């Protein structure tokens, strides 16, 4: 029997458990440990609430979650309730699937002013992450600036731009819906350091901006490369750029505009005690395709700034860390004997949910090669004894199903669920 502890119940964690089941069958026990009492990581707290078909992916993990040799151990923070050294003593393999939950800072003057938030916080707020339930973002307007040229920037713009009716069928949490309903934002500006050919925005997400009821996406035609240059792009990016070309034909229409400012990087955030404007420098691309400042600046009025420029994995005591990359130091997932990383904690914050699947299979192969088939380690019995001695309140998968049933029972009309947004409420909803 092999004993495996997976730290983190997001996609990378569940794909690792699934791969271990496939590799070892009945001869493995996997504990998926998560700091939250609810599973699925960013599928629950990152993926946009109005993208329910993507969130439904988590249902596919239930087959793994409900099998006898895999269990969920929620409400346990590794590095706090139990250490890595303790887990290595109990399990043959410890796999870090802790994601990259911290925002990469903007690193410009004024980025600590009230009104500046990172996307992990903002997205966590509208998605019911208990860490961010009390965020209260500045929604008075009239301006909001979003920094970044990827899909997270588009998610944030779309959530700010939608009417209450357009959230029908979503699982946006009640506190966010109530705050977004009356907001005073009229101009949303997306700042992208490089040009339309260098975006990391996918066609579906860009296309959605063209169908919003009260918002018009706008692109300055002067920012677009000559149309015949699109032919060299890969098909997905070409489709994205075709949406931008369509937006360049729009004219501003009340009440809300979404401006794409390309070749634009924020250099300072200014205001008297809170954000009032973002100072933006125009850029040009150098020969290697990197954006460099031109010295020409302009100001964008804003009461809210959301930075969507990437994430970092927080270090855990005893685990080698690559501070430059913001993730655990690893070679193809191997960190140290018996210690591995998968998903965003291994590769950094790129790729889709499915990109994490091969990671799980890679690590299962490595565990097969590195660990004995029959070990004398205690595995889950040892963890239970340790946590019981510390008085740690473990949440099981069955408990989570009780929490989920309560969320579904509490749903607004038409909504799939009303998420609990505090640990206490989650724990109280167990059956
Ligand atoms: C805003 C946003 C929107 C996205 N939208 C999409 C989309 O529409 N489609 C798509 O395909 N992909 C999307 N992604 C990407 C996708 O969510 C990621 O690829 C995926 O979630 C990464 O999986 P992971 O398991 O590595 O990390 P995560 O999903 O972040 O899971 C990490 C887990 O580890 C737990 N954890 C962290 N630290 C500890 C600790 N010390 N002890 C115990 N547990 C811990 C966390 O609670 C969490 O459950 C989006 C990402 C973001 C940020």
Short mmCIF file of C-alpha atoms and ligand atoms in Angstrom, two decimals:
data_model
loop_
_atom_site.label_atom_id
_atom_site.label_comp_id
_atom_site.label_asym_id
_atom_site.label_seq_id
_atom_site.Cartn_x
_atom_site.Cartn_y
_atom_site.Cartn_z
CA UNK A 1 0.00 0.00 0.00
CA UNK A 2 1.22 3.53 -0.89
CA UNK A 3 0.06 6.49 1.21
CA UNK A 4 -0.22 9.78 -0.65
CA UNK A 5 -1.14 13.23 0.75
CA UNK A 6 -2.25 15.81 -1.81
CA UNK A 7 -2.32 19.37 -0.46
CA UNK A 8 -5.03 21.33 -2.25
CA UNK A 9 -8.38 20.20 -3.69
CA UNK A 10 -8.33 22.27 -6.89
CA UNK A 11 -8.09 20.70 -10.35
CA UNK A 12 -4.42 19.75 -9.91
CA UNK A 13 -5.19 17.99 -6.62
CA UNK A 14 -8.09 15.96 -8.00
CA UNK A 15 -6.26 15.07 -11.21
CA UNK A 16 -3.37 13.80 -9.07
CA UNK A 17 -5.72 11.64 -7.00
CA UNK A 18 -7.33 10.30 -10.19
CA UNK A 19 -3.90 9.50 -11.68
CA UNK A 20 -2.82 7.71 -8.48
CA UNK A 21 -6.00 5.62 -8.59
CA UNK A 22 -5.34 4.71 -12.21
CA UNK A 23 -1.68 3.88 -11.49
CA UNK A 24 -2.07 1.94 -8.23
CA UNK A 25 -5.72 0.80 -8.10
CA UNK A 26 -6.65 -0.50 -4.66
CA UNK A 27 -3.03 -0.37 -3.52
CA UNK A 28 -3.10 3.36 -2.72
CA UNK A 29 -4.75 5.65 -0.16
CA UNK A 30 -4.96 9.32 -1.07
CA UNK A 31 -5.83 12.11 1.38
CA UNK A 32 -6.72 15.43 -0.29
CA UNK A 33 -6.14 18.09 2.34
CA UNK A 34 -7.53 21.63 1.91
CA UNK A 35 -7.46 24.71 4.12
CA UNK A 36 -11.11 25.43 3.23
CA UNK A 37 -14.05 23.25 4.32
CA UNK A 38 -15.17 23.22 0.65
CA UNK A 39 -13.33 21.60 -2.27
CA UNK A 40 -12.33 22.50 -5.84
CA UNK A 41 -10.05 25.52 -5.43
CA UNK A 42 -10.41 28.13 -8.16
CA UNK A 43 -13.27 26.26 -9.82
CA UNK A 44 -15.34 27.47 -6.88
CA UNK A 45 -13.54 30.73 -6.07
CA UNK A 46 -11.91 31.84 -9.36
CA UNK A 47 -13.89 30.77 -12.44
CA UNK A 48 -16.52 33.43 -13.14
CA UNK A 49 -19.95 32.87 -11.55
CA UNK A 50 -21.68 33.44 -14.91
CA UNK A 51 -19.64 30.62 -16.50
CA UNK A 52 -21.56 27.74 -14.94
CA UNK A 53 -20.73 25.26 -17.69
CA UNK A 54 -17.03 25.59 -16.78
CA UNK A 55 -17.72 25.33 -13.04
CA UNK A 56 -19.63 22.10 -13.74
CA UNK A 57 -16.25 20.43 -14.42
CA UNK A 58 -16.00 19.86 -10.67
CA UNK A 59 -18.83 17.31 -10.92
CA UNK A 60 -16.39 15.11 -12.84
CA UNK A 61 -14.13 14.95 -9.78
CA UNK A 62 -16.90 13.38 -7.69
CA UNK A 63 -16.20 9.88 -8.99
CA UNK A 64 -12.67 10.20 -7.62
CA UNK A 65 -13.78 11.97 -4.46
CA UNK A 66 -16.36 9.33 -3.55
CA UNK A 67 -14.19 6.28 -4.07
CA UNK A 68 -13.03 4.41 -0.99
CA UNK A 69 -9.33 4.98 -1.45
CA UNK A 70 -9.58 8.78 -1.78
CA UNK A 71 -10.83 11.11 0.92
CA UNK A 72 -11.20 14.88 1.39
CA UNK A 73 -9.78 16.36 4.58
CA UNK A 74 -11.07 19.94 4.66
CA UNK A 75 -10.46 22.77 7.13
CA UNK A 76 -6.79 21.80 7.59
CA UNK A 77 -4.06 24.29 6.65
CA UNK A 78 -0.73 22.71 5.85
CA UNK A 79 2.08 24.78 7.33
CA UNK A 80 -0.19 25.76 10.22
CA UNK A 81 -2.29 22.81 11.49
CA UNK A 82 0.25 20.26 10.30
CA UNK A 83 3.78 20.71 8.93
CA UNK A 84 5.37 19.34 5.79
CA UNK A 85 7.92 17.46 7.91
CA UNK A 86 5.07 15.76 9.81
CA UNK A 87 3.31 14.80 6.57
CA UNK A 88 6.52 13.40 5.11
CA UNK A 89 6.79 11.22 8.21
CA UNK A 90 3.26 9.87 7.69
CA UNK A 91 2.97 9.51 3.87
CA UNK A 92 5.14 7.97 1.13
CA UNK A 93 4.47 10.98 -1.08
CA UNK A 94 3.33 14.53 -0.31
CA UNK A 95 2.09 16.44 -3.38
CA UNK A 96 1.70 20.22 -3.16
CA UNK A 97 -1.31 21.35 -5.22
CA UNK A 98 -1.75 24.63 -3.37
CA UNK A 99 -2.20 26.81 -6.47
CA UNK A 100 -1.09 30.44 -6.65
CA UNK A 101 -3.57 32.37 -4.52
CA UNK A 102 -1.61 35.60 -3.93
CA UNK A 103 -1.75 38.55 -6.31
CA UNK A 104 1.48 39.64 -7.95
CA UNK A 105 1.86 43.27 -6.81
CA UNK A 106 1.75 46.12 -9.34
CA UNK A 107 4.93 47.53 -7.83
CA UNK A 108 4.25 51.19 -8.73
CA UNK A 109 3.86 54.26 -6.51
CA UNK A 110 0.36 54.44 -5.02
CA UNK A 111 -0.44 50.74 -5.43
CA UNK A 112 -1.27 50.59 -1.72
CA UNK A 113 -3.96 53.31 -1.86
CA UNK A 114 -7.49 52.31 -0.80
CA UNK A 115 -9.37 51.39 -3.97
CA UNK A 116 -6.52 49.31 -5.46
CA UNK A 117 -7.23 45.59 -5.30
CA UNK A 118 -5.71 42.50 -6.83
CA UNK A 119 -7.83 40.18 -8.91
CA UNK A 120 -7.47 37.29 -6.43
CA UNK A 121 -9.18 39.50 -3.87
CA UNK A 122 -11.78 40.98 -6.24
CA UNK A 123 -12.64 37.67 -7.89
CA UNK A 124 -12.65 35.96 -4.47
CA UNK A 125 -15.08 38.63 -3.23
CA UNK A 126 -17.71 38.02 -5.93
CA UNK A 127 -17.13 34.25 -5.78
CA UNK A 128 -17.56 33.86 -2.01
CA UNK A 129 -13.99 33.09 -0.89
CA UNK A 130 -14.07 33.54 2.92
CA UNK A 131 -10.75 35.45 2.85
CA UNK A 132 -12.30 38.24 0.76
CA UNK A 133 -15.95 38.39 1.85
CA UNK A 134 -15.32 41.71 3.66
CA UNK A 135 -13.49 43.37 0.74
CA UNK A 136 -16.07 46.14 -0.05
CA UNK A 137 -14.45 47.31 -3.34
CA UNK A 138 -14.85 50.98 -4.28
CA UNK A 139 -17.69 50.91 -6.82
CA UNK A 140 -18.74 54.59 -6.73
CA UNK A 141 -17.06 55.28 -10.07
CA UNK A 142 -17.25 56.93 -12.42
CA UNK A 143 -14.02 55.28 -13.56
CA UNK A 144 -12.51 51.82 -13.02
CA UNK A 145 -9.15 50.67 -14.35
CA UNK A 146 -8.29 47.02 -14.94
CA UNK A 147 -4.64 46.19 -15.52
CA UNK A 148 -3.88 43.12 -17.62
CA UNK A 149 -4.41 41.58 -21.04
CA UNK A 150 -5.75 38.14 -20.14
CA UNK A 151 -9.08 36.46 -19.48
CA UNK A 152 -9.12 37.44 -15.80
CA UNK A 153 -9.17 41.12 -16.87
CA UNK A 154 -12.15 40.30 -19.13
CA UNK A 155 -13.93 38.44 -16.31
CA UNK A 156 -13.56 41.47 -14.04
CA UNK A 157 -14.74 43.90 -16.75
CA UNK A 158 -17.76 41.74 -17.57
CA UNK A 159 -18.78 41.33 -13.92
CA UNK A 160 -18.56 45.12 -13.42
CA UNK A 161 -20.53 45.76 -16.59
CA UNK A 162 -23.42 43.31 -16.26
CA UNK A 163 -26.92 44.27 -15.17
CA UNK A 164 -28.60 42.33 -12.37
CA UNK A 165 -30.72 40.45 -14.92
CA UNK A 166 -27.61 39.28 -16.73
CA UNK A 167 -26.50 37.41 -13.59
CA UNK A 168 -29.57 35.14 -13.80
CA UNK A 169 -28.43 31.52 -13.59
CA UNK A 170 -25.06 32.47 -12.07
CA UNK A 171 -23.83 31.70 -8.56
CA UNK A 172 -22.50 35.19 -7.83
CA UNK A 173 -22.77 35.67 -4.07
CA UNK A 174 -25.56 37.85 -2.67
CA UNK A 175 -23.24 40.48 -1.15
CA UNK A 176 -21.56 41.09 -4.54
CA UNK A 177 -24.84 41.20 -6.45
CA UNK A 178 -26.23 43.73 -3.96
CA UNK A 179 -23.11 45.92 -4.19
CA UNK A 180 -22.88 45.75 -8.00
CA UNK A 181 -26.54 46.55 -8.59
CA UNK A 182 -26.41 50.28 -7.90
CA UNK A 183 -22.78 51.02 -8.75
CA UNK A 184 -21.73 54.30 -10.34
CA UNK A 185 -19.07 53.04 -12.76
CA UNK A 186 -19.44 54.49 -16.26
CA UNK A 187 -16.02 53.93 -17.82
CA UNK A 188 -13.99 50.75 -17.47
CA UNK A 189 -10.49 51.00 -18.94
CA UNK A 190 -8.46 47.85 -19.61
CA UNK A 191 -4.73 48.65 -19.77
CA UNK A 192 -2.59 46.31 -21.88
CA UNK A 193 1.17 46.90 -22.06
CA UNK A 194 1.43 45.50 -25.55
CA UNK A 195 -0.80 45.46 -28.62
CA UNK A 196 -3.83 43.54 -29.94
CA UNK A 197 -1.58 40.82 -31.41
CA UNK A 198 0.01 40.15 -28.01
CA UNK A 199 -3.11 39.56 -25.89
CA UNK A 200 -3.80 36.41 -23.85
CA UNK A 201 -7.57 36.88 -24.19
CA UNK A 202 -9.57 34.06 -25.75
CA UNK A 203 -12.29 34.57 -28.40
CA UNK A 204 -15.23 33.34 -26.31
CA UNK A 205 -14.50 35.74 -23.45
CA UNK A 206 -13.88 38.69 -25.80
CA UNK A 207 -17.00 37.88 -27.81
CA UNK A 208 -19.13 38.03 -24.65
CA UNK A 209 -18.23 41.71 -24.20
CA UNK A 210 -19.95 42.43 -27.50
CA UNK A 211 -23.29 41.17 -26.16
CA UNK A 212 -23.61 43.09 -22.89
CA UNK A 213 -26.87 44.95 -22.38
CA UNK A 214 -25.60 48.20 -20.94
CA UNK A 215 -21.93 48.30 -21.98
CA UNK A 216 -20.11 48.99 -25.24
CA UNK A 217 -16.54 47.75 -25.81
CA UNK A 218 -14.32 50.30 -27.60
CA UNK A 219 -10.95 49.94 -29.32
CA UNK A 220 -8.96 52.79 -30.85
CA UNK A 221 -8.54 51.83 -34.54
CA UNK A 222 -5.06 53.38 -34.46
CA UNK A 223 -3.92 50.61 -32.08
CA UNK A 224 -4.79 47.84 -34.56
CA UNK A 225 -2.06 46.44 -36.83
CA UNK A 226 -2.82 46.31 -40.58
CA UNK A 227 -5.57 43.74 -41.17
CA UNK A 228 -3.43 41.55 -43.44
CA UNK A 229 -0.99 40.96 -40.54
CA UNK A 230 -3.68 38.86 -38.81
CA UNK A 231 -3.13 36.04 -41.32
CA UNK A 232 0.08 35.01 -39.53
CA UNK A 233 -1.68 34.57 -36.17
CA UNK A 234 -2.74 31.19 -34.82
CA UNK A 235 -6.50 30.70 -35.36
CA UNK A 236 -7.62 31.38 -31.76
CA UNK A 237 -5.71 34.64 -31.51
CA UNK A 238 -6.88 35.65 -34.98
CA UNK A 239 -10.49 35.19 -33.82
CA UNK A 240 -9.79 37.26 -30.70
CA UNK A 241 -8.30 40.04 -32.82
CA UNK A 242 -11.34 39.94 -35.12
CA UNK A 243 -13.49 40.78 -32.06
CA UNK A 244 -11.20 43.72 -31.29
CA UNK A 245 -11.53 44.90 -34.90
CA UNK A 246 -15.32 44.78 -34.51
CA UNK A 247 -15.10 46.78 -31.26
CA UNK A 248 -13.07 49.43 -33.12
CA UNK A 249 -16.18 50.13 -35.19
CA UNK A 250 -18.32 50.84 -32.08
CA UNK A 251 -19.22 54.31 -30.89
CA UNK A 252 -19.60 55.12 -27.19
CA UNK A 253 -23.17 54.46 -26.03
CA UNK A 254 -24.63 55.13 -22.59
CA UNK A 255 -24.50 54.09 -19.90
CA UNK A 256 -21.20 52.19 -19.75
CA UNK A 257 -18.10 51.98 -21.94
CA UNK A 258 -15.29 49.41 -21.80
CA UNK A 259 -12.17 51.03 -23.28
CA UNK A 260 -9.26 48.86 -24.41
CA UNK A 261 -6.10 50.95 -24.01
CA UNK A 262 -3.30 49.09 -25.80
CA UNK A 263 0.39 50.02 -25.58
CA UNK A 264 -0.39 51.42 -22.14
CA UNK A 265 1.27 50.69 -18.78
CA UNK A 266 0.38 52.15 -15.40
CA UNK A 267 3.33 53.98 -13.84
CA UNK A 268 1.67 55.55 -10.77
CA UNK A 269 -1.63 55.63 -8.92
CA UNK A 270 -2.58 58.97 -7.40
CA UNK A 271 -5.23 60.31 -5.07
CA UNK A 272 -5.88 62.02 -1.77
CA UNK A 273 -6.22 59.13 0.69
CA UNK A 274 -7.78 56.91 -2.00
CA UNK A 275 -7.43 56.20 -5.70
CA UNK A 276 -8.46 59.07 -7.94
CA UNK A 277 -6.46 58.49 -11.12
CA UNK A 278 -4.00 56.17 -12.77
CA UNK A 279 -1.02 57.68 -14.57
CA UNK A 280 -0.41 55.67 -17.72
CA UNK A 281 2.66 55.70 -19.94
CA UNK A 282 2.36 54.85 -23.60
CA UNK A 283 4.61 52.05 -24.76
CA UNK A 284 6.07 50.73 -27.98
CA UNK A 285 7.34 47.25 -28.74
CA UNK A 286 11.08 46.79 -29.08
CA UNK A 287 12.66 44.32 -31.50
CA UNK A 288 12.25 41.42 -29.08
CA UNK A 289 8.54 42.22 -28.67
CA UNK A 290 8.88 43.74 -25.20
CA UNK A 291 6.97 46.86 -24.22
CA UNK A 292 9.12 49.87 -23.37
CA UNK A 293 7.90 53.25 -22.16
CA UNK A 294 7.85 56.19 -24.58
CA UNK A 295 7.82 58.87 -21.88
CA UNK A 296 4.39 60.09 -23.00
CA UNK A 297 1.85 59.86 -20.18
CA UNK A 298 -1.83 60.48 -19.62
CA UNK A 299 -4.20 60.18 -16.64
CA UNK A 300 -7.24 57.90 -16.40
CA UNK A 301 -9.72 58.95 -13.66
CA UNK A 302 -10.58 55.94 -11.47
CA UNK A 303 -12.00 55.13 -8.06
CA UNK A 304 -11.22 51.44 -8.44
CA UNK A 305 -8.12 49.72 -9.81
CA UNK A 306 -8.08 45.95 -10.25
CA UNK A 307 -4.71 44.43 -11.15
CA UNK A 308 -4.94 41.20 -13.13
CA UNK A 309 -1.24 40.67 -13.76
CA UNK A 310 -0.68 37.21 -12.34
CA UNK A 311 -0.32 35.32 -9.10
CA UNK A 312 2.24 33.82 -6.76
CA UNK A 313 2.32 30.66 -4.66
CA UNK A 314 2.94 31.49 -1.00
CA UNK A 315 5.95 29.67 0.47
CA UNK A 316 5.42 26.90 3.05
CA UNK A 317 8.00 26.35 5.76
CA UNK A 318 10.45 23.60 4.88
CA UNK A 319 9.72 23.67 1.13
CA UNK A 320 12.38 24.98 -1.31
CA UNK A 321 10.98 28.08 -3.02
CA UNK A 322 11.77 29.86 -6.28
CA UNK A 323 11.21 33.50 -5.31
CA UNK A 324 11.83 34.79 -8.85
CA UNK A 325 9.12 32.59 -10.35
CA UNK A 326 6.84 32.80 -7.31
CA UNK A 327 6.35 29.02 -7.03
CA UNK A 328 7.93 25.98 -5.42
CA UNK A 329 11.41 25.11 -6.74
CA UNK A 330 11.01 21.83 -8.60
CA UNK A 331 12.40 19.73 -11.42
CA UNK A 332 9.50 18.26 -13.41
CA UNK A 333 7.45 18.30 -10.22
CA UNK A 334 10.07 16.76 -7.93
CA UNK A 335 11.00 19.04 -5.01
CA UNK A 336 12.79 16.70 -2.57
CA UNK A 337 12.56 12.97 -1.75
CA UNK A 338 8.86 12.21 -1.24
CA UNK A 339 7.84 15.82 -1.95
CA UNK A 340 6.25 16.92 -5.26
CA UNK A 341 4.35 19.85 -6.78
CA UNK A 342 1.57 19.96 -9.40
CA UNK A 343 -0.62 22.58 -11.07
CA UNK A 344 -0.05 26.27 -10.49
CA UNK A 345 2.18 25.54 -7.48
CA UNK A 346 4.52 23.72 -9.88
CA UNK A 347 4.26 25.64 -13.16
CA UNK A 348 3.05 29.08 -12.13
CA UNK A 349 -0.36 30.62 -12.92
CA UNK A 350 -0.89 29.74 -16.56
CA UNK A 351 -3.19 27.47 -18.50
CA UNK A 352 -6.72 26.24 -18.20
CA UNK A 353 -8.27 23.70 -15.84
CA UNK A 354 -7.41 20.87 -18.25
CA UNK A 355 -3.73 21.92 -18.38
CA UNK A 356 -3.40 20.58 -14.84
CA UNK A 357 -4.39 17.02 -15.77
CA UNK A 358 -1.07 15.89 -17.28
CA UNK A 359 0.66 17.15 -14.12
CA UNK A 360 -1.23 14.60 -12.04
CA UNK A 361 -0.23 11.75 -14.34
CA UNK A 362 3.40 12.91 -14.40
CA UNK A 363 3.57 12.87 -10.61
CA UNK A 364 1.83 9.47 -10.32
CA UNK A 365 4.56 8.04 -12.58
CA UNK A 366 7.24 9.63 -10.41
CA UNK A 367 5.65 8.29 -7.22
CA UNK A 368 5.62 4.82 -8.81
CA UNK A 369 9.32 5.14 -9.63
CA UNK A 370 10.43 6.76 -6.34
CA UNK A 371 8.47 4.97 -3.60
CA UNK A 372 8.17 1.35 -2.47
CA UNK A 373 4.88 -0.44 -3.24
CA UNK A 374 4.52 -1.56 0.35
CA UNK A 375 5.36 0.99 2.95
CA UNK A 376 5.40 1.02 6.70
CA UNK A 377 4.08 4.58 6.84
CA UNK A 378 0.93 5.24 8.86
CA UNK A 379 -0.91 7.35 6.27
CA UNK A 380 -4.40 8.54 7.16
CA UNK A 381 -4.56 6.80 10.56
CA UNK A 382 -1.48 8.76 11.61
CA UNK A 383 -2.91 12.05 10.32
CA UNK A 384 -6.21 11.49 12.12
CA UNK A 385 -4.42 10.79 15.40
CA UNK A 386 -2.25 13.89 15.02
CA UNK A 387 -5.14 16.22 14.15
CA UNK A 388 -7.37 14.76 16.87
CA UNK A 389 -4.64 15.40 19.45
CA UNK A 390 -4.55 19.04 18.25
CA UNK A 391 -8.33 19.42 18.32
CA UNK A 392 -8.49 20.20 14.58
CA UNK A 393 -12.03 19.98 13.23
CA UNK A 394 -11.82 17.95 9.99
CA UNK A 395 -14.44 18.37 7.24
CA UNK A 396 -15.11 15.24 5.16
CA UNK A 397 -16.49 14.97 1.62
CA UNK A 398 -19.87 13.91 3.05
CA UNK A 399 -19.82 17.05 5.22
CA UNK A 400 -19.12 19.08 2.07
CA UNK A 401 -22.09 17.46 0.35
CA UNK A 402 -24.23 18.65 3.27
CA UNK A 403 -22.84 22.17 2.88
CA UNK A 404 -23.56 22.03 -0.85
CA UNK A 405 -27.14 20.87 -0.27
CA UNK A 406 -27.68 23.81 2.09
CA UNK A 407 -26.22 26.21 -0.50
CA UNK A 408 -28.58 24.84 -3.14
CA UNK A 409 -31.53 25.11 -0.76
CA UNK A 410 -30.61 28.76 -0.04
CA UNK A 411 -30.32 29.72 -3.74
CA UNK A 412 -32.08 32.78 -5.11
CA UNK A 413 -34.69 32.03 -7.77
CA UNK A 414 -32.91 30.79 -10.87
CA UNK A 415 -29.48 30.63 -9.20
CA UNK A 416 -27.76 27.25 -8.80
CA UNK A 417 -26.67 27.99 -5.22
CA UNK A 418 -26.06 30.75 -2.66
CA UNK A 419 -22.53 30.16 -1.43
CA UNK A 420 -21.60 30.47 2.20
CA UNK A 421 -18.93 33.13 2.52
CA UNK A 422 -17.62 32.52 6.05
CA UNK A 423 -15.88 29.53 7.55
CA UNK A 424 -18.32 29.55 10.47
CA UNK A 425 -21.35 29.36 8.17
CA UNK A 426 -19.75 26.55 6.16
CA UNK A 427 -18.95 24.56 9.29
CA UNK A 428 -22.41 25.13 10.73
CA UNK A 429 -24.06 23.83 7.54
CA UNK A 430 -22.52 20.35 7.87
CA UNK A 431 -25.04 17.61 8.46
C1 LIG B 1 -10.03 34.42 -11.92
C2 LIG B 1 -9.72 33.12 -12.60
C3 LIG B 1 -10.60 32.63 -13.55
C4 LIG B 1 -10.33 31.43 -14.21
N1 LIG B 1 -11.21 31.00 -15.15
C5 LIG B 1 -10.95 29.85 -15.81
C6 LIG B 1 -11.86 29.37 -16.81
O1 LIG B 1 -12.90 30.00 -17.08
N2 LIG B 1 -11.55 28.19 -17.44
C7 LIG B 1 -10.41 27.49 -17.16
O2 LIG B 1 -10.16 26.43 -17.77
N3 LIG B 1 -9.52 27.93 -16.22
C8 LIG B 1 -9.77 29.07 -15.56
N4 LIG B 1 -8.87 29.52 -14.61
C9 LIG B 1 -7.65 28.73 -14.36
C10 LIG B 1 -7.91 27.57 -13.39
O3 LIG B 1 -8.72 28.00 -12.34
C11 LIG B 1 -6.56 27.01 -12.89
O4 LIG B 1 -5.88 26.43 -14.00
C12 LIG B 1 -6.68 25.95 -11.82
O5 LIG B 1 -7.62 26.27 -10.83
C13 LIG B 1 -5.33 25.70 -11.13
O6 LIG B 1 -5.48 24.57 -10.32
P1 LIG B 1 -4.65 24.26 -9.01
O7 LIG B 1 -5.23 22.99 -8.48
O8 LIG B 1 -3.19 24.31 -9.33
O9 LIG B 1 -4.91 25.49 -8.00
P2 LIG B 1 -6.23 25.98 -7.26
O10 LIG B 1 -7.44 25.78 -8.09
O11 LIG B 1 -5.94 27.37 -6.81
O12 LIG B 1 -6.36 25.05 -5.95
C14 LIG B 1 -5.48 25.18 -4.87
C15 LIG B 1 -6.13 24.63 -3.60
O13 LIG B 1 -5.14 24.55 -2.57
C16 LIG B 1 -5.70 24.95 -1.34
N5 LIG B 1 -4.59 25.40 -0.48
C17 LIG B 1 -3.75 26.42 -0.70
N6 LIG B 1 -2.82 26.51 0.29
C18 LIG B 1 -3.09 25.50 1.16
C19 LIG B 1 -2.48 25.06 2.39
N7 LIG B 1 -1.42 25.67 2.91
N8 LIG B 1 -3.03 23.99 3.03
C20 LIG B 1 -4.12 23.35 2.50
N9 LIG B 1 -4.72 23.74 1.34
C21 LIG B 1 -4.21 24.78 0.68
C22 LIG B 1 -6.66 26.06 -1.73
O14 LIG B 1 -7.65 26.30 -0.73
C23 LIG B 1 -7.24 25.53 -3.04
O15 LIG B 1 -8.40 24.76 -2.81
C24 LIG B 1 -9.13 30.71 -13.93
C25 LIG B 1 -8.25 31.21 -12.96
C26 LIG B 1 -8.54 32.40 -12.31
C27 LIG B 1 -7.57 32.93 -11.28
#
